[in-house]
Amino acid sequence: MRTRDRYRAYAERIEAVSPSYAAWALSLDDGLVALLDAVPEQRRQPELVFAVARRLGADPSDPDALRALGREARLALAARLTSATVQANDPQRLAPVVPLFAALAARAHRPLGIVDAGAAAGLCTIPDRVTLDYLVGVDVDVDVDVDADGPERAPQRTVRPDRTGRGVRPGVRPERVRMHTAVGSPAVHLTATATGSVPAPAAEPIVVGARVTLDPNPIDLAEPGSFDRLVEAVPPEATDRVALMRDAASAALAVPPVRLRGRLPGDLDRALDQLPDDCEPVVLTTGTLVYVPGADRQRVVDRLAARGVHWIALERTGILSGVAATLPADVDAADPDAFATASLDGVACAVSDPFGARTRWLRDPGS
């Protein structure tokens, strides 16, 4: 996809939640397009470009600020883009990921050892600290087991999405299903809509025995100003996302990881070697591999297979050929609600919007 078309598509996707970022995406002139075309493809991500622009002083409330930066600070912008690794690290992305961890934990019979590759501050390294509720479509004439003091517990057979898996049929009302309960506090409470082959709620809580984070520029949340750095990539209007990230930061500080500076694929083995022998190793990537050059992406996949470790991913639909091959034919990568694919050990289990707020389950990861 050409750079200008890519940014137009991003503007359409983001306009409802961030008019300022949509305006920036539509403001690209020929000079900015030429600048972006000159940097590596994985450095052209709109969120990354906008975060770097804000770091250089561009005000997102000014629709012309990005263009002006491209004219007045062209060399500085190009230099920052070649090395920047800004990542929003949005914990909402755990909504399609927690059921994958729960399925893996249920058959592992020992604590999980997580390597979060591309972790930023590690806000997605805490699946055990997430209480997850799904809003699913259930036929109104189907009995739902309701706990008077808690959420509905609907068996899998009661889930009735429409034929596309994107909504519920007439005569169907959404029900709240508690998919997982956090093992301790502080914790994060996530809510998302779910359709399709929604997995059963976790029978047992996820148990994590060790956490390792790997990032070229890791963020230590205990350092002053670290949270401000973390939210650079978040659109200014997204105050709810910032609040959720703050909750996740509190939860992550309670269970600090072993923090490593490094990149994929070269430092993957070093990160895995940090895990204790009594843990079930699993590598997590959430929006990470889009920043890894194409040839190296496959090297990551090959190395995971060689090490014989589990892999949970939420990555842009289509960038991993092996995962894409397991998608059903009706998944359209251009559909905003299929922007990302959640996979377990290389098999696509669900597709979602970029932030995991709307998930269509393709198969039960526990089956």
C-alpha positions as a printed Julia matrix, in Angstrom:
367×3 Matrix{Float64}:
   0.0     0.0    0.0
   1.31    3.45  -0.92
   2.12    5.77   1.97
  -0.6     8.29   1.21
  -3.23    5.54   0.89
  -2.02    3.98   4.11
  -2.49    7.24   5.97
  -5.92    7.83   4.41
  -6.99    4.38   5.63
  -5.63    5.18   9.07
  -7.59    8.45   9.11
 -10.82    6.6    8.36
 -10.07    4.14  11.15
  -9.13    6.7   13.8
 -11.42    9.65  13.0
 -14.19    8.59  15.39
 -11.84    8.48  18.38
  -9.21   11.07  17.41
 -10.13   13.83  14.97
  -6.73   15.43  15.55
  -4.8    12.32  14.46
  -7.18   11.84  11.51
  -6.46   15.42  10.45
  -2.73   14.82  10.7
  -3.02   11.64   8.64
  -4.87   13.54   5.91
  -2.42   16.44   6.0
   0.48   14.66   4.31
   1.93   16.71   1.5
   4.38   15.53  -1.15
   7.35   16.45   1.04
   6.15   14.34   3.98
   5.3    11.43   1.73
   8.81   11.55   0.25
  10.34   11.68   3.75
   8.33    8.66   4.93
   9.08    6.71   1.76
  12.79    7.2    2.5
  12.68    5.52   5.93
  12.27    1.76   6.47
   8.71    0.52   5.96
   8.25   -0.49   9.61
   9.11    3.1   10.65
   6.18    4.59   8.73
   3.48    3.56  11.23
   1.21    6.58  11.83
   1.26    6.14  15.62
   5.06    6.05  15.58
   5.36    9.06  13.27
   2.89   11.1   15.32
   4.57   10.2   18.62
   7.95   11.31  17.26
   6.37   14.5   15.91
   4.93   15.3   19.34
   8.32   14.63  20.93
   9.77   17.19  18.54
   7.19   19.77  19.61
   4.34   19.39  17.1
   0.93   20.15  18.62
  -1.74   17.66  17.48
  -4.46   20.28  18.01
  -2.96   22.15  15.02
  -3.82   20.3   11.77
  -0.89   21.99   9.99
   1.73   21.19  12.65
   2.85   17.9   11.1
   3.36   19.46   7.69
   5.23   22.36   9.27
   7.51   19.97  11.13
   8.25   18.18   7.86
   9.34   21.47   6.33
  11.17   23.07   9.27
  12.71   20.05  11.01
  12.94   17.54   8.19
  16.35   16.15   9.1
  15.47   15.8   12.8
  12.21   14.02  11.98
  13.9    11.62   9.56
  16.7    10.89  12.05
  14.29   10.18  14.92
  12.14    7.9   12.76
  15.1     5.67  11.88
  15.65    4.77  15.53
  12.36    5.4   17.36
  10.54    2.45  18.9
   7.59    4.22  20.47
   4.8     1.78  21.29
   1.47    2.59  22.92
   1.52   -0.75  24.79
  -2.28   -0.58  25.1
  -3.55   -3.1   27.72
  -6.94   -3.31  25.95
  -5.12   -5.6   23.52
  -5.2    -8.22  26.25
  -8.95   -8.71  25.66
  -8.42  -11.25  22.82
  -5.16  -12.47  24.38
  -6.23  -13.46  27.91
  -8.36  -16.41  26.67
  -5.3   -17.7   24.79
  -3.25  -17.57  27.99
  -6.1   -19.27  29.87
  -6.26  -22.09  27.32
  -2.51  -22.56  27.47
  -2.45  -22.46  31.28
  -5.22  -25.05  31.48
  -3.15  -27.66  29.66
   0.3   -26.65  30.93
  -0.21  -27.83  34.55
   2.61  -25.54  35.69
   3.08  -21.78  35.95
   3.63  -19.88  32.74
   6.91  -18.1   32.08
   6.2   -15.11  29.83
   8.67  -13.38  27.53
   6.99  -10.2   26.3
   8.92   -9.27  23.16
   8.57   -5.63  22.24
   7.22   -5.0   25.7
   7.75   -1.24  26.1
   6.65   -0.95  29.75
   5.2    -4.46  29.95
   1.54   -3.47  30.24
   0.56   -6.62  28.33
   2.75   -8.88  30.47
   0.02   -9.17  33.12
  -2.73  -11.51  31.77
  -3.12  -12.96  35.26
  -3.87   -9.49  36.61
  -6.78   -8.95  34.19
 -10.46   -9.36  34.99
 -12.02   -9.8   31.56
 -15.72   -9.46  30.7
 -17.09  -10.27  27.26
 -20.35   -8.9   25.93
 -21.69  -11.74  23.78
 -24.92  -12.3   21.88
 -27.24  -14.82  23.53
 -30.71  -15.91  22.37
 -33.34  -14.36  24.62
 -35.09  -17.69  25.12
 -31.95  -19.49  26.32
 -31.44  -19.81  30.05
 -28.27  -18.2   31.36
 -26.71  -19.27  34.62
 -26.61  -16.08  36.66
 -24.76  -15.69  39.92
 -26.6   -13.14  42.04
 -23.3   -11.7   43.2
 -21.39  -11.84  39.95
 -21.53  -11.86  36.15
 -23.48  -14.25  33.98
 -21.86  -17.58  33.26
 -23.09  -18.64  29.83
 -22.11  -22.03  28.44
 -20.5   -21.95  25.02
 -23.54  -23.41  23.27
 -25.65  -20.35  24.09
 -23.52  -17.95  22.06
 -25.37  -16.95  18.92
 -23.57  -14.45  16.68
 -24.98  -13.56  13.3
 -23.74  -15.33  10.2
 -20.84  -12.94   9.68
 -19.74  -13.22  13.29
 -19.83   -9.43  13.58
 -23.06   -8.85  15.48
 -26.11  -10.43  17.01
 -29.35  -11.37  15.29
 -32.67   -9.64  15.9
 -34.21  -11.05  19.08
 -30.78  -11.48  20.62
 -29.54   -9.47  23.57
 -25.95   -9.1   24.78
 -24.93  -10.82  27.98
 -21.9   -10.09  30.12
 -19.7   -13.16  30.6
 -16.8   -13.14  33.06
 -14.01  -14.79  31.08
 -11.26  -14.48  33.7
 -10.87  -13.05  37.17
  -7.63  -11.36  38.19
  -5.54  -13.34  40.7
  -4.76  -10.28  42.81
  -4.76   -6.53  43.03
  -3.96   -4.03  41.74
  -5.6    -5.33  38.59
  -7.09   -4.21  35.27
 -10.75   -4.62  34.35
 -11.33   -5.0   30.6
 -14.63   -5.22  28.72
 -14.91   -6.19  25.06
 -17.53   -7.47  22.65
 -17.13  -11.02  21.36
 -18.78  -12.98  18.57
 -18.17  -16.23  16.74
 -16.78  -19.34  18.44
 -16.32  -17.63  21.8
 -14.28  -19.85  24.15
 -15.62  -20.94  27.49
 -14.68  -18.85  30.54
 -11.45  -19.84  32.25
 -12.07  -22.63  34.75
  -9.0   -21.65  36.76
  -7.06  -18.4   37.05
  -3.94  -17.91  34.96
  -0.82  -18.54  37.05
   2.38  -16.77  35.98
   5.65  -17.89  37.53
   8.07  -15.54  35.75
   8.03  -12.5   33.48
  10.75  -11.25  31.16
  10.4    -8.16  28.97
  12.51   -7.55  25.87
  12.59   -4.18  24.16
  15.15   -2.02  22.34
  14.25    0.85  24.68
  12.53   -0.66  27.73
  10.49    1.63  29.95
  10.93    1.25  33.69
   7.67    2.42  35.22
   9.44    3.08  38.52
  11.44    5.91  36.94
  10.08    9.48  37.07
   8.45   10.56  33.81
   8.29    7.04  32.4
   4.5     6.98  32.14
   4.51   10.24  30.16
   6.92    8.66  27.7
   4.66    5.64  27.44
   1.55    7.6   26.44
   3.28    9.65  23.73
   1.72    7.44  21.07
  -1.82    7.75  22.45
  -4.08   10.26  20.67
  -4.74   13.27  22.9
  -8.51   12.67  22.9
  -8.14    9.09  24.19
  -8.33    9.91  27.89
 -10.05    6.59  28.63
  -7.09    4.71  27.14
  -4.68    6.7   29.28
  -6.74    5.86  32.4
  -6.68    2.16  31.5
  -2.93    2.31  30.9
  -2.5     3.93  34.31
  -4.37    1.02  35.93
  -2.21   -1.45  34.02
   0.93    0.4   35.07
  -0.06    0.0   38.73
  -0.66   -3.72  38.2
   2.65   -4.14  36.33
   4.58   -2.36  39.09
   3.25   -4.93  41.57
   4.81   -7.81  39.59
   7.98   -6.33  38.04
   9.65   -8.38  35.3
  13.23   -9.11  34.47
  13.85   -6.28  32.03
  16.2    -6.78  29.07
  17.34   -4.38  26.37
  17.37   -6.12  23.01
  15.69   -6.82  19.69
  14.02   -9.58  17.77
  15.19  -11.99  16.54
  18.77  -11.65  17.81
  18.03  -11.44  21.53
  15.12  -13.88  21.72
  17.26  -16.75  23.02
  18.8   -14.55  25.7
  15.33  -13.59  26.93
  14.06  -17.17  26.96
  17.12  -18.3   28.88
  16.06  -16.0   31.73
  13.01  -18.15  32.45
  13.28  -20.74  35.25
  13.04  -24.42  34.33
   9.84  -24.97  36.31
   7.8   -22.61  34.07
   6.03  -23.28  30.78
   7.7   -20.81  28.38
   5.49  -18.64  26.18
   6.53  -15.7   24.02
   4.05  -12.84  23.65
   4.04  -10.33  20.8
   1.35   -7.64  20.61
   1.78   -5.22  17.74
   5.51   -5.92  17.79
   6.35   -7.72  14.57
   5.13   -4.91  12.33
   8.28   -3.09  13.49
  10.5    -6.05  12.58
  11.68   -6.2    8.93
   9.96   -8.89   6.88
  12.86  -11.35   6.64
  13.5   -11.1   10.37
   9.83  -11.78  11.13
  10.19  -15.23   9.65
  13.43  -15.73  11.57
  11.47  -15.02  14.77
   8.86  -17.61  13.83
  11.52  -20.15  12.9
  13.43  -19.61  16.14
  10.28  -20.05  18.23
   9.69  -23.37  16.5
  13.31  -24.42  16.99
  13.13  -23.65  20.71
   9.84  -25.54  21.05
   8.17  -22.77  23.05
   4.61  -21.5   22.9
   3.79  -18.28  21.11
   0.81  -15.98  21.66
   0.46  -13.1   19.22
  -1.84  -10.23  18.38
  -0.36   -8.9   15.16
  -1.63   -7.11  12.08
  -3.63   -9.46   9.9
  -1.61  -10.73   6.97
   1.93   -9.82   8.02
   2.65  -13.4    9.14
   2.15  -15.74   6.19
   1.92  -18.89   8.28
  -0.76  -17.45  10.56
  -2.62  -15.95   7.6
  -2.81  -19.39   6.01
  -4.94  -20.58   8.94
  -7.55  -17.81   8.54
 -10.94  -18.63   7.01
 -11.61  -17.25   3.54
 -14.17  -14.71   4.74
 -11.65  -12.72   6.82
 -10.84   -9.49   5.01
  -7.64   -7.8    6.21
  -9.09   -4.46   5.04
 -11.98   -4.79   7.5
 -11.26   -2.59  10.56
 -12.72   -5.33  12.77
 -10.19   -7.8   11.35
  -7.2    -5.46  11.6
  -5.34   -7.8   13.99
  -5.16  -11.56  14.3
  -4.86  -13.3   17.65
  -2.99  -16.58  17.32
  -1.72  -19.38  19.5
   1.34  -21.31  18.32
   0.92  -19.95  14.81
  -2.78  -20.79  14.43
  -5.27  -17.95  14.05
  -7.92  -18.08  16.78
  -9.59  -14.67  16.45
  -9.55  -11.36  14.62
 -10.16   -7.99  16.19
 -10.07   -4.25  15.76
  -6.64   -2.66  16.43
  -7.21   -2.48  20.18
  -9.04   -5.72  20.89
 -12.3    -4.05  21.85
 -14.28   -6.08  19.28
 -13.21   -9.67  18.77
 -14.55  -12.31  16.41
 -13.51  -15.77  17.54
 -12.7   -18.21  14.73
 -11.97  -21.28  16.86
 -11.8   -22.25  20.49
  -8.13  -22.22  21.57
  -8.9   -24.78  24.23
 -10.19  -27.42  21.83
